[in-house]
Structures are given as structure tokens and as C-alpha cells.
Amino acid sequence: MPSKVIEMALPLWKNALQTTKKMILQQRRLSLYNSAHGYEEELIKKKLQQFAGGSINLSKENGIGILTLNNPKLMNAFTGTMMVELQERVTELENWKDGKGLIIHGAGNTFCSGSDLNAVKEISNSQDGMNMCMFMQNTLTRLMRLPLISVALVQGKAFGGGAELTTACDFRLMTPGSEIRFVHKSMGLVPGWGGAARLVRIVGSGAALQLLGGAARVDPERALRLGLSDQTLPSSDETRALGEARAWLSQYTDAPATVSRAVKNVVTAGRELPLEAALRTEKDIFGTVWGGPANLQALVRRPKHK
């Protein structure tokens, strides 16, 4: 009997799932900016691609993606081509139907020192800076909205744009001796990749003002107190820390992909949308899992919650 119920319910569930998936994907890819804001994405990409170096690497295994910032000679600072590659990797992750989790880390046992200063000097006029700002805000907003539960693994230093990148993840894990620092003030700047807006939502306006206004060094202990970090991992070794981050993330990705992704999507809706719109979106996402295989199999098992 249970297998027949599952067999009969599957077509309805698949139809609801596909409809809601299309709607959510369209919303997730919406650009924050358009030509009315002076945003010409292809022209901006051509400009950024003039500043080469480093790479953004992505591997995917058992539903977990590992995104590696790879420019160790410059402490994984973002070159122009790395900014463009990050957008390409985010697009790849948006199209990854089986993904459940994502870990972002840096090569060479450090996270990211922000933007490559050589590129910054070449695009120091206001319009080029604004273009880079809009491009990276778009990319990191799409990263934040992925249906993957994401973790920034902070080893070594996460400075400037690197600190901003950590705030686009759902969680932050730090290793012993690592630090997060919003150094923008000392560069005569403020965050431009969306890091300030996200930081306020993570730690509150008072703590955000301290971290931005003081360009303060945030070690693992202080980060835990502020709520900026979720845990300090035991190891500072690059390979071991990555394994520890995988193990930590597994507590949130041990469900089928449809369920794990639905959880992330309802949280994203609740965070970003007005209440009524969030409720309607939650209803739509609920419809993609109610009567789905994981739900029906759970009913057969009749799990007892202790």
C-alpha cells in the first residue's frame, strides 16, 4: 500500500516541484541593477578581464560543493578575472540540481585579502569603481540566495572584500589564529560588495559600526561573541580544517536534496521578503515537499521525535 501511495503522488509532486523551481530560479537571478543604473554587465566584464591572475575553482561531490579562491601569491586577492570567474561558478551552482551544501575557502591556508591592489589602481576612477561594486554586489547576492547551505571556512586572513565575502555565506567557521577584518576605513573606503548591509543583519548595527568604524581585528573568540562566527574548528591545517568543515556542515545537509534546498529557500524568503510575500513563497515551497518521496517515506517509517 505505501509504495502505491508514493507511486500515485509522484506525478503531482514533480509538477509542483518544477513550477516552483522555475519561479525561485527566476527570482534568484534577478539583477540588482540594470541600464537605468548605468549597469552594462558585458562591458564591465570586459574591463575586469583586463586584470588577469588567479582562479576560482569548484569541485562537487556527494551534494557538497567546494569553492576555492586560488591566488596564493597575493593571499587570494581578487583579480578582475577572478571576479568574472566567481560569477561563472555561481551560475554553475545555480544550475546544480543535486547540490545541498557549499564550502568556500582559500588556497594556501588563508582566506582572502580583498581586491588585488594592482587592479584597483587601474580602475581608480569613480565610474569604474561603481561598476565593479554593482558587479560584485550582484554576484554575492546570487551566491547568498543559492539553495545551498553555505559555509565560509576562514583560515588565515579574511580582509576587506574577503571579509565581505564571508558575510554572503550562511555560516562562518574560523580556525585557530585566523582573523576577519573590515579594513575599508584604512583604505579611505566603505564596503562596496554588500558587506556592510549583510554585516548589520548578522551582528547588529552597533557591532557593525565598531567593526567598520574601528577596522577592528576580529579573532575567533571575539567573532564567536559577536555572532560573526559559528564555531572555531580544532585544526589550522588546511586539509584537516576542510574535513572538519565538511563534518560540521553535514548536520544541515543530511536530508535529501529536495528537503535541504527547500529549507534554505524558505529561510531566504523569510529574510528578504515582506511578511505576506514570504508566507506565500513558503506555501509554494511547502507544496514542493508535501507528498514528495522524503515526506511519504517518513510517514511510512512513522519517526518518533524525542
Short mmCIF file of C-alpha atoms in Angstrom, two decimals:
data_model
loop_
_atom_site.label_atom_id
_atom_site.label_comp_id
_atom_site.label_asym_id
_atom_site.label_seq_id
_atom_site.Cartn_x
_atom_site.Cartn_y
_atom_site.Cartn_z
CA MET A 1 0.00 0.00 0.00
CA PRO A 2 2.67 2.61 0.89
CA SER A 3 4.51 2.04 -2.42
CA LYS A 4 1.26 2.58 -4.36
CA VAL A 5 0.61 5.84 -2.50
CA ILE A 6 4.10 7.04 -3.36
CA GLU A 7 3.68 6.00 -6.99
CA MET A 8 0.36 7.85 -7.32
CA ALA A 9 1.63 11.01 -5.61
CA LEU A 10 4.87 11.37 -7.56
CA PRO A 11 3.46 12.97 -10.76
CA LEU A 12 1.65 15.70 -8.77
CA TRP A 13 4.71 16.32 -6.64
CA LYS A 14 7.01 16.56 -9.67
CA ASN A 15 4.71 19.09 -11.35
CA ALA A 16 4.59 21.31 -8.24
CA LEU A 17 8.34 20.98 -7.81
CA GLN A 18 9.16 22.07 -11.38
CA THR A 19 6.78 25.06 -11.29
CA THR A 20 8.16 26.36 -8.00
CA LYS A 21 11.76 25.71 -9.04
CA LYS A 22 11.35 27.87 -12.14
CA MET A 23 9.80 30.69 -10.12
CA ILE A 24 12.55 30.64 -7.46
CA LEU A 25 15.35 30.42 -10.02
CA GLN A 26 13.99 33.43 -11.90
CA GLN A 27 13.79 35.46 -8.67
CA ARG A 28 17.28 34.39 -7.61
CA ARG A 29 18.88 35.56 -10.85
CA LEU A 30 17.20 38.97 -10.89
CA SER A 31 19.86 41.65 -11.17
CA LEU A 32 20.01 44.36 -8.54
CA TYR A 33 20.99 46.81 -11.28
CA ASN A 34 20.16 47.48 -14.91
CA SER A 35 20.93 50.04 -17.62
CA ALA A 36 18.89 52.66 -15.75
CA HIS A 37 21.60 52.49 -13.07
CA GLY A 38 24.35 52.73 -15.69
CA TYR A 39 24.98 49.00 -15.35
CA GLU A 40 26.23 47.38 -18.56
CA GLU A 41 27.33 43.93 -17.44
CA GLU A 42 29.15 42.77 -20.58
CA LEU A 43 31.17 45.98 -20.79
CA ILE A 44 32.06 45.69 -17.10
CA LYS A 45 33.20 42.09 -17.58
CA LYS A 46 35.44 43.10 -20.49
CA LYS A 47 37.06 45.74 -18.30
CA LEU A 48 37.59 43.32 -15.42
CA GLN A 49 39.09 40.66 -17.70
CA GLN A 50 41.97 43.00 -18.47
CA PHE A 51 43.31 42.27 -14.96
CA ALA A 52 44.29 38.62 -15.02
CA GLY A 53 45.62 36.23 -12.42
CA GLY A 54 44.45 33.53 -10.05
CA SER A 55 41.35 31.41 -10.45
CA ILE A 56 38.12 30.37 -8.77
CA ASN A 57 37.93 26.58 -8.66
CA LEU A 58 34.84 24.47 -7.99
CA SER A 59 34.55 20.79 -7.19
CA LYS A 60 31.32 18.94 -6.43
CA GLU A 61 30.97 15.65 -4.59
CA ASN A 62 28.04 13.96 -2.84
CA GLY A 63 25.96 17.13 -2.89
CA ILE A 64 28.67 19.35 -1.39
CA GLY A 65 30.49 21.98 -3.45
CA ILE A 66 33.97 23.22 -2.57
CA LEU A 67 34.70 26.69 -3.95
CA THR A 68 38.39 27.60 -3.74
CA LEU A 69 39.83 31.10 -4.08
CA ASN A 70 43.15 30.35 -5.75
CA ASN A 71 45.65 33.20 -5.89
CA PRO A 72 48.00 32.31 -3.02
CA LYS A 73 50.84 34.61 -4.18
CA LEU A 74 48.58 37.56 -3.32
CA MET A 75 46.82 35.94 -0.32
CA ASN A 76 43.95 35.03 -2.68
CA ALA A 77 43.18 38.66 -3.51
CA PHE A 78 40.52 39.04 -6.21
CA THR A 79 41.84 39.97 -9.64
CA GLY A 80 39.42 41.09 -12.35
CA THR A 81 39.32 37.66 -13.97
CA MET A 82 38.61 36.06 -10.58
CA MET A 83 35.58 38.34 -10.16
CA VAL A 84 34.27 37.19 -13.54
CA GLU A 85 35.05 33.54 -12.74
CA LEU A 86 33.20 33.82 -9.42
CA GLN A 87 30.08 34.86 -11.32
CA GLU A 88 30.54 31.87 -13.65
CA ARG A 89 30.88 29.46 -10.72
CA VAL A 90 27.76 30.92 -9.08
CA THR A 91 25.83 30.34 -12.32
CA GLU A 92 27.10 26.75 -12.34
CA LEU A 93 25.93 26.29 -8.76
CA GLU A 94 22.51 27.77 -9.59
CA ASN A 95 22.13 25.04 -12.23
CA TRP A 96 23.35 22.22 -9.94
CA LYS A 97 20.14 20.36 -9.14
CA ASP A 98 21.64 17.86 -6.69
CA GLY A 99 23.58 20.32 -4.55
CA LYS A 100 22.91 20.67 -0.83
CA GLY A 101 25.89 22.49 0.66
CA LEU A 102 28.81 24.74 -0.22
CA ILE A 103 32.14 25.43 1.49
CA ILE A 104 34.15 28.48 0.42
CA HIS A 105 37.82 28.60 1.36
CA GLY A 106 41.15 29.94 0.14
CA ALA A 107 44.21 28.13 -1.16
CA GLY A 108 47.47 28.27 0.78
CA ASN A 109 45.90 28.25 4.24
CA THR A 110 44.48 31.77 4.06
CA PHE A 111 41.04 33.02 3.04
CA CYS A 112 41.19 36.24 1.01
CA SER A 113 42.90 39.63 1.35
CA GLY A 114 40.27 41.51 -0.68
CA SER A 115 40.91 43.07 -4.10
CA ASP A 116 44.20 42.92 -5.98
CA LEU A 117 45.62 46.40 -5.44
CA ASN A 118 47.26 46.40 -8.88
CA ALA A 119 43.81 46.13 -10.48
CA VAL A 120 42.33 48.64 -8.03
CA LYS A 121 44.91 51.26 -9.04
CA GLU A 122 43.99 50.82 -12.71
CA ILE A 123 40.26 51.31 -12.09
CA SER A 124 40.52 54.04 -9.50
CA ASN A 125 38.10 56.43 -11.23
CA SER A 126 34.64 56.65 -9.70
CA GLN A 127 32.66 55.08 -12.55
CA ASP A 128 34.90 52.02 -12.83
CA GLY A 129 34.70 51.58 -9.07
CA MET A 130 30.91 51.80 -9.15
CA ASN A 131 30.78 49.26 -11.97
CA MET A 132 32.91 46.80 -10.00
CA CYS A 133 30.72 47.46 -6.96
CA MET A 134 27.50 46.67 -8.85
CA PHE A 135 29.01 43.58 -10.48
CA MET A 136 30.20 42.10 -7.19
CA GLN A 137 27.01 43.01 -5.34
CA ASN A 138 25.03 41.13 -7.98
CA THR A 139 27.30 38.09 -7.79
CA LEU A 140 27.41 37.89 -3.99
CA THR A 141 23.65 38.40 -3.72
CA ARG A 142 23.13 35.47 -6.09
CA LEU A 143 25.62 33.46 -4.02
CA MET A 144 23.71 34.27 -0.83
CA ARG A 145 20.42 33.19 -2.46
CA LEU A 146 21.68 29.80 -3.65
CA PRO A 147 19.57 26.89 -2.39
CA LEU A 148 22.77 25.53 -0.84
CA ILE A 149 23.58 25.84 2.84
CA SER A 150 26.89 27.69 2.66
CA VAL A 151 29.90 28.00 4.95
CA ALA A 152 32.90 30.32 4.75
CA LEU A 153 35.92 28.47 6.11
CA VAL A 154 38.17 31.26 7.39
CA GLN A 155 41.80 30.25 7.64
CA GLY A 156 44.48 32.90 7.97
CA LYS A 157 43.18 36.33 6.97
CA ALA A 158 39.83 37.47 5.60
CA PHE A 159 40.40 41.16 4.93
CA GLY A 160 38.39 43.80 3.05
CA GLY A 161 36.50 42.15 0.21
CA GLY A 162 37.40 38.78 1.74
CA ALA A 163 35.60 39.77 4.93
CA GLU A 164 32.65 40.89 2.80
CA LEU A 165 32.58 37.51 1.04
CA THR A 166 32.23 35.69 4.37
CA THR A 167 29.01 37.62 5.07
CA ALA A 168 27.44 36.24 1.87
CA CYS A 169 27.55 32.75 3.41
CA ASP A 170 25.02 31.30 5.82
CA PHE A 171 27.70 30.34 8.35
CA ARG A 172 31.29 31.20 9.14
CA LEU A 173 33.81 28.79 10.67
CA MET A 174 37.21 30.00 11.82
CA THR A 175 40.44 28.17 12.52
CA PRO A 176 42.86 28.95 15.37
CA GLY A 177 44.92 32.06 14.59
CA SER A 178 42.61 33.29 11.83
CA GLU A 179 41.06 36.76 11.70
CA ILE A 180 38.34 38.70 9.92
CA ARG A 181 38.93 42.40 9.40
CA PHE A 182 36.94 45.02 7.54
CA VAL A 183 39.92 47.21 6.63
CA HIS A 184 38.00 49.53 4.30
CA LYS A 185 38.29 52.63 6.51
CA SER A 186 42.08 52.46 6.45
CA MET A 187 41.86 52.45 2.63
CA GLY A 188 39.61 55.52 2.68
CA LEU A 189 36.61 53.39 1.69
CA VAL A 190 33.49 51.67 2.92
CA PRO A 191 32.42 48.16 1.87
CA GLY A 192 31.10 48.09 -1.69
CA TRP A 193 30.28 44.41 -2.27
CA GLY A 194 27.26 44.41 0.05
CA GLY A 195 29.31 43.53 3.11
CA ALA A 196 28.04 46.37 5.31
CA ALA A 197 24.35 45.63 4.72
CA ARG A 198 24.89 41.93 5.39
CA LEU A 199 27.11 42.55 8.43
CA VAL A 200 24.40 44.65 10.10
CA ARG A 201 21.97 41.76 9.66
CA ILE A 202 24.44 39.30 11.16
CA VAL A 203 25.81 41.17 14.19
CA GLY A 204 23.50 44.21 14.55
CA SER A 205 24.15 47.87 13.80
CA GLY A 206 26.18 48.64 16.94
CA ALA A 207 28.68 45.83 16.46
CA ALA A 208 28.83 46.51 12.72
CA LEU A 209 29.72 50.15 13.43
CA GLN A 210 32.51 49.01 15.74
CA LEU A 211 33.95 46.62 13.17
CA LEU A 212 33.69 49.06 10.25
CA GLY A 213 34.48 52.27 12.10
CA GLY A 214 37.40 50.78 14.00
CA ALA A 215 38.69 48.49 11.22
CA ALA A 216 39.00 46.08 14.15
CA ARG A 217 40.80 42.75 14.04
CA VAL A 218 38.29 40.03 14.88
CA ASP A 219 39.89 36.84 16.17
CA PRO A 220 37.91 33.59 16.56
CA GLU A 221 36.99 34.29 20.20
CA ARG A 222 35.60 37.76 19.50
CA ALA A 223 33.86 36.55 16.36
CA LEU A 224 32.03 33.92 18.41
CA ARG A 225 30.94 36.52 20.98
CA LEU A 226 29.62 38.82 18.25
CA GLY A 227 27.84 36.04 16.39
CA LEU A 228 30.04 36.63 13.35
CA SER A 229 31.47 33.10 13.64
CA ASP A 230 29.52 29.94 14.39
CA GLN A 231 32.38 27.78 15.60
CA THR A 232 36.15 27.66 15.97
CA LEU A 233 37.48 24.47 14.42
CA PRO A 234 40.21 22.47 16.20
CA SER A 235 42.75 22.44 13.38
CA SER A 236 44.53 25.20 11.48
CA ASP A 237 45.94 22.72 8.96
CA GLU A 238 44.38 23.37 5.55
CA THR A 239 43.38 19.79 4.71
CA ARG A 240 42.21 18.86 8.21
CA ALA A 241 40.20 22.07 8.58
CA LEU A 242 38.41 21.38 5.30
CA GLY A 243 37.49 17.91 6.56
CA GLU A 244 36.27 19.40 9.85
CA ALA A 245 34.17 21.94 7.94
CA ARG A 246 32.61 19.13 5.88
CA ALA A 247 31.75 17.23 9.06
CA TRP A 248 30.26 20.36 10.66
CA LEU A 249 28.15 21.14 7.59
CA SER A 250 26.82 17.56 7.41
CA GLN A 251 24.44 18.22 10.33
CA TYR A 252 22.49 20.53 7.99
CA THR A 253 22.80 18.55 4.76
CA ASP A 254 21.89 15.05 5.92
CA ALA A 255 18.41 15.27 4.33
CA PRO A 256 17.55 14.57 0.68
CA ALA A 257 18.49 17.45 -1.62
CA THR A 258 14.83 18.45 -2.17
CA VAL A 259 14.33 18.94 1.57
CA SER A 260 17.68 20.60 2.28
CA ARG A 261 17.20 23.05 -0.59
CA ALA A 262 13.62 23.78 0.49
CA VAL A 263 14.85 24.64 4.00
CA LYS A 264 17.37 27.12 2.60
CA ASN A 265 14.78 28.64 0.26
CA VAL A 266 12.18 29.29 2.98
CA VAL A 267 14.85 30.94 5.15
CA THR A 268 15.94 33.14 2.23
CA ALA A 269 12.33 34.16 1.62
CA GLY A 270 11.79 34.94 5.29
CA ARG A 271 14.92 37.07 5.42
CA GLU A 272 14.40 39.06 2.23
CA LEU A 273 10.69 39.39 1.54
CA PRO A 274 7.88 41.32 3.27
CA LEU A 275 5.89 39.04 5.54
CA GLU A 276 2.94 38.38 3.22
CA ALA A 277 5.19 37.62 0.24
CA ALA A 278 7.39 35.40 2.44
CA LEU A 279 4.32 33.48 3.61
CA ARG A 280 3.14 32.92 0.04
CA THR A 281 6.60 31.77 -1.01
CA GLU A 282 6.76 29.43 1.98
CA LYS A 283 3.42 27.97 0.88
CA ASP A 284 4.76 27.35 -2.63
CA ILE A 285 7.95 25.72 -1.33
CA PHE A 286 5.94 23.63 1.15
CA GLY A 287 4.00 22.32 -1.85
CA THR A 288 7.21 21.00 -3.40
CA VAL A 289 7.96 18.71 -0.45
CA TRP A 290 4.47 17.80 0.83
CA GLY A 291 3.66 14.46 -0.76
CA GLY A 292 7.20 14.13 -2.08
CA PRO A 293 9.28 10.96 -1.69
CA ALA A 294 11.01 12.06 1.53
CA ASN A 295 7.68 13.07 3.12
CA LEU A 296 5.88 9.86 2.12
CA GLN A 297 8.76 7.64 3.20
CA ALA A 298 8.85 9.42 6.57
CA LEU A 299 5.14 8.73 7.00
CA VAL A 300 5.78 5.05 6.34
CA ARG A 301 8.60 5.00 8.90
CA ARG A 302 6.46 6.93 11.44
CA PRO A 303 9.52 8.52 13.12
CA LYS A 304 9.28 9.36 16.81
CA HIS A 305 10.76 12.71 17.85
CA LYS A 306 12.43 12.71 21.24
#
